[in-house]
Coordinates of C-alpha atoms in Angstrom, one line a residue:
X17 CA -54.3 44.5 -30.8
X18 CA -51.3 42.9 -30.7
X19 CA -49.4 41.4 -34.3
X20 CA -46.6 40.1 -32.9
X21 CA -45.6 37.5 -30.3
X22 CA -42.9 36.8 -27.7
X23 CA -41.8 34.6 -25.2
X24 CA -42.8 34.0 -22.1
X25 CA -41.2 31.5 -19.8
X26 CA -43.5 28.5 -19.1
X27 CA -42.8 28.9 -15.2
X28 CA -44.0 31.7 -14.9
X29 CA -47.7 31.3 -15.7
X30 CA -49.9 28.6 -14.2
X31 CA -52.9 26.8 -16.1
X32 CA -55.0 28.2 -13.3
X33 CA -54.6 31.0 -15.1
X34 CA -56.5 29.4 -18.8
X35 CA -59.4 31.8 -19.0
X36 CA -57.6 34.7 -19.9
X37 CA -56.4 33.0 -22.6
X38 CA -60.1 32.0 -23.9
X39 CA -61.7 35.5 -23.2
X40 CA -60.6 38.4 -25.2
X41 CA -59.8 38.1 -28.7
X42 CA -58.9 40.8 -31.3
X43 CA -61.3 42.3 -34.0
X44 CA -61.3 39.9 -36.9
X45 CA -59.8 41.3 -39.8
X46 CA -61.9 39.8 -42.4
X47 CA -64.5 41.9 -43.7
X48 CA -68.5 40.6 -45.0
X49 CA -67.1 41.0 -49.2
X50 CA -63.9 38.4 -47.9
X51 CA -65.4 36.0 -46.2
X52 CA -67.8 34.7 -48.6
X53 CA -65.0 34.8 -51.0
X54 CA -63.4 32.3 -48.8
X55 CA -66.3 30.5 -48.1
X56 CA -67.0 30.2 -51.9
X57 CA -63.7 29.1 -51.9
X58 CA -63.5 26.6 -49.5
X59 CA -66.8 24.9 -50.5
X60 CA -66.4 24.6 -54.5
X61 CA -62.9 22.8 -53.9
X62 CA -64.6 20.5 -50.9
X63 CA -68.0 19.8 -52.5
X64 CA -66.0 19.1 -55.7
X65 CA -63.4 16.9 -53.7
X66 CA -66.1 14.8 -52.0
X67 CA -67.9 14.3 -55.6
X68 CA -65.4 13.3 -57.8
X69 CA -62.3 11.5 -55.8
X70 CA -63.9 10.9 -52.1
X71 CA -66.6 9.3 -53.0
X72 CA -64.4 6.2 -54.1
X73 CA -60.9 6.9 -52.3
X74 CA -62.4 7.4 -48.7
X75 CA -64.4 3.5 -49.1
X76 CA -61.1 2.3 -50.0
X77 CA -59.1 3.9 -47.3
X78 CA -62.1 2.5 -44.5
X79 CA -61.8 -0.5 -46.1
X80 CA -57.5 -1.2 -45.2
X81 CA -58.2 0.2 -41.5
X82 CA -61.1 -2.1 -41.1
X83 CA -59.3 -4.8 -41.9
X84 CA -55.8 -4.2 -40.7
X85 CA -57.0 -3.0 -36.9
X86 CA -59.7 -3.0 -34.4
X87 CA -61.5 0.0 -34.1
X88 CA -64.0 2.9 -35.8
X89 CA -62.7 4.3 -39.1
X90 CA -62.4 7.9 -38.5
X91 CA -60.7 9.6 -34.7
X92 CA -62.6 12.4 -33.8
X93 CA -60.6 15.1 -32.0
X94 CA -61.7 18.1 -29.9
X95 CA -60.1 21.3 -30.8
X96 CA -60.7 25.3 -30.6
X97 CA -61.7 27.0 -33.5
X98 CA -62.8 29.7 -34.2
X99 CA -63.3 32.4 -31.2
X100 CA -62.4 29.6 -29.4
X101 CA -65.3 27.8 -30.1
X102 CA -64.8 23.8 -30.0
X103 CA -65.0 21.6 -32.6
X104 CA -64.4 18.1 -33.4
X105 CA -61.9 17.1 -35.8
X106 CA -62.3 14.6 -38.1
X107 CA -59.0 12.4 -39.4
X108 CA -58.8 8.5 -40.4
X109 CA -57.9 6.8 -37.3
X110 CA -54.1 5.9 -38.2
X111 CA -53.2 4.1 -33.8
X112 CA -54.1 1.5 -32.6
X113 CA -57.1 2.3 -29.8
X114 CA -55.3 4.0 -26.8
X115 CA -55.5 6.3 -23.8
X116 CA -53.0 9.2 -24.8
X117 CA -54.5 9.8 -28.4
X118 CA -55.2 13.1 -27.2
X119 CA -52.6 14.2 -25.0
X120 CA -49.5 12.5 -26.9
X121 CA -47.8 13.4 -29.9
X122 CA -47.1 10.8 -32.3
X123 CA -43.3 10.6 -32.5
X124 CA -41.1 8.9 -34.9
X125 CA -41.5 5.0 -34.4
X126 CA -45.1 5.8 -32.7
X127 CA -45.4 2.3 -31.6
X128 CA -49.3 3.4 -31.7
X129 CA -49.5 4.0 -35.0
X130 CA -50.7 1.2 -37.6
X131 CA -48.3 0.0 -40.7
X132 CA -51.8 1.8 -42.9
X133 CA -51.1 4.9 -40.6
X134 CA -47.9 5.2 -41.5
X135 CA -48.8 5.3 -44.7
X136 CA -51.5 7.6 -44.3
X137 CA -49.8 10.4 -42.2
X138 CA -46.8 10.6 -44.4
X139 CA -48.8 11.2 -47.7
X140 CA -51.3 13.4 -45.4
X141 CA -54.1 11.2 -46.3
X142 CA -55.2 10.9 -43.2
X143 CA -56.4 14.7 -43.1
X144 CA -58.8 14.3 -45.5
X145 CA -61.8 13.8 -43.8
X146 CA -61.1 17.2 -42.1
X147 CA -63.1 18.6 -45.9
X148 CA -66.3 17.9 -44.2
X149 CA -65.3 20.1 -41.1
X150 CA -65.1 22.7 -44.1
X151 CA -68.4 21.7 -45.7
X152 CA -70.0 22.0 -41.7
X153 CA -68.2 25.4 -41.3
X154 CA -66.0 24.4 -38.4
X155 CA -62.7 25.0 -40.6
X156 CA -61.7 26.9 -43.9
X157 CA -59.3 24.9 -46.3
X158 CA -56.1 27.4 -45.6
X159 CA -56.1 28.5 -41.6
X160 CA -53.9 28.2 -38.6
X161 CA -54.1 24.5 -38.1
X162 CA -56.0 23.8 -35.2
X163 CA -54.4 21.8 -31.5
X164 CA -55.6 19.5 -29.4
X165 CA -57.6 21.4 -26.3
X166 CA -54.4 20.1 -23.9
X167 CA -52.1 20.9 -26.3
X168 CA -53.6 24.7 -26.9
X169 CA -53.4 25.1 -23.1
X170 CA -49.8 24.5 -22.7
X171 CA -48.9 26.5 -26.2
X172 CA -51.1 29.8 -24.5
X173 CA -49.2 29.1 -21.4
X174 CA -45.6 30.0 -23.4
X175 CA -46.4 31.9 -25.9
X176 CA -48.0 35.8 -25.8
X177 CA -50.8 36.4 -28.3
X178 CA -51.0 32.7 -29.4
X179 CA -54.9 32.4 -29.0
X180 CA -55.1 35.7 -31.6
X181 CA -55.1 32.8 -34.2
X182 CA -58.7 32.1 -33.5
X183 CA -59.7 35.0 -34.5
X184 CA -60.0 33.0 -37.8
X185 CA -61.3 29.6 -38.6
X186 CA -58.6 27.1 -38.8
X187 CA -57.3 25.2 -41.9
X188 CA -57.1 21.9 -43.0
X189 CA -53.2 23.1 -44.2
X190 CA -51.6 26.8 -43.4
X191 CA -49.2 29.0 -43.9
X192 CA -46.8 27.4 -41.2
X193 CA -47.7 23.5 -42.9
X194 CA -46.6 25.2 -46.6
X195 CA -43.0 25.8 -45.4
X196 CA -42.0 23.0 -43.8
X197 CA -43.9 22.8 -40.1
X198 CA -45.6 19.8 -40.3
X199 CA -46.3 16.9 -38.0
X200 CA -44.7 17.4 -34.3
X201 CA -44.2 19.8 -32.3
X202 CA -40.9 19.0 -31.0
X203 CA -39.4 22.0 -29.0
X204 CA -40.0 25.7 -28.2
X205 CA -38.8 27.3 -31.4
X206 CA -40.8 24.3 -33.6
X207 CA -44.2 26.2 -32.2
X208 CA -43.2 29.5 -32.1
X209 CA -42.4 29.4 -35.5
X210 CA -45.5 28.0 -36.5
X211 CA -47.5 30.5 -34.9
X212 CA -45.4 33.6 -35.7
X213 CA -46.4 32.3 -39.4
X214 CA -49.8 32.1 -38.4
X215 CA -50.1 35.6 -37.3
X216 CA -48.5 36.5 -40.2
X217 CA -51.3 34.7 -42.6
X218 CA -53.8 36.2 -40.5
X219 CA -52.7 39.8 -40.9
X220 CA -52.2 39.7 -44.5
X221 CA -54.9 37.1 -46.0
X222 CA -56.3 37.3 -49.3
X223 CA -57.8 34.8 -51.9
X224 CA -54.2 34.9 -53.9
X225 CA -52.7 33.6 -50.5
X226 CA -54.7 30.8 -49.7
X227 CA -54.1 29.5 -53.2
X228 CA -50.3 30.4 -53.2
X229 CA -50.6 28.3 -50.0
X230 CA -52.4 25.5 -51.3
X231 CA -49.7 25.0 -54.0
X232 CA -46.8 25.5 -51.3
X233 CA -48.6 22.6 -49.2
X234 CA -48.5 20.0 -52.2
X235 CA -45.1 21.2 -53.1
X236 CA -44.2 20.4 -49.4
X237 CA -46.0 16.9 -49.5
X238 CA -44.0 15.8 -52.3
X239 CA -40.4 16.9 -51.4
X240 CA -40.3 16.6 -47.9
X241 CA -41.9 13.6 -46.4
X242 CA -39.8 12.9 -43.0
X243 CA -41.4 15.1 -41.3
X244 CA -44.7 13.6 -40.7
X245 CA -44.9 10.3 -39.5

């Protein structure tokens, strides 16, 4: 039951190879007593979220994409959660419709992405919707955030013990999104970092550390915007 991870060269493995990433997974580490802490947790912030600031903000938000682009209000996204189970994502659709919404990054300049997008991924807005994937059970409020299903495929590929994130549900924000790792993935060391963080987080989680988290994540929204776009 490994803890740690280290590289491995992208060459060397092929994605015929994928379902030995998807099969074993170690024993989870949180016991009955802390998960319905968390769950308590996760559900008094979301139910109170959706009560009190969604229930006018999110008609607003629908509103502006509406209006500014053709298309549904909300992108739904497949990804792993936990044990690997699938999910789909819910954000505010910030592109325009297209074909590589789920294979392709958005990069700086994303000609896909919509003047109201912008807006909405730098502020983080856009993730917001992802507090009913809590309220269903699909993710926790702190969590290794979850990939794209292509995206988890090539990540498992180059990096050893990656997939031991799913041990646990993932998180609207995490560890790796409270010190700085947000938005793209743009080399190597960018997602290796990430998850080395994530391994960390789910080796040493406790209800002090999601909320130390949550305040790191709002911290990181306010001071240091150029990294999600």
């Amino acid at each position: 039951m490994a803890s740690t991870i280290t590289e491995r060269k992208p060459a060397s493995k092929s994605m015929n190879n994928r379902g030995r990433f998807f099969k074993s997974f170690p024993v989870v580490f949180f016991d009955e007593y802390q998960l319905v802490v968390k769950r308590a947790l996760d559900l008094s912030i979301s139910v109170g979220l959706v009560i009190f600031v969604f229930s006018w903000l999110f008609p607003i938000i629908a509103f502006i994409i509406k209006v500014t682009s053709k298309g549904p209000v909300f992108f739904q996204q497949l990804r792993h959660g936990k044990d690997n189970v699938p999910f789909y994502c819910f954000k505010f659709r910030t592109m325009y419709v297209n074909d590589q919404a789920d294979v392709k990054q958005a990069t700086k300049d994303d000609p896909r992405v919509t003047w109201i997008g912008k807006f909405l991924r730098k502020s983080s807005l856009d993730e917001l919707p992802q507090f009913f994937n809590v309220i269903m059970g699909d993710m926790s409020i702190v969590g290794p955030r979850p990939h794209a299903v292509p995206m988890n495929y090539k990540f498992s590929a180059e990096i050893d013990n990656f997939m031991f994130r799913h041990t646990v549900k993932p998180g609207i924000t995490g560890l790796a999104q409270a010190k700085g790792f947000r938005g793209e993935t743009r080399d190597f060391y960018d997602i290796y970092s990430r998850c080395k963080l994530d391994i960390f987080y789910v080796n040493n989680w406790s209800p002090f550390l999601d909320l130390k988290i949550i305040f790191w994540t709002i911290v990181s929204l306010l001071i240091d915007k150029d990294k999600a776009y």
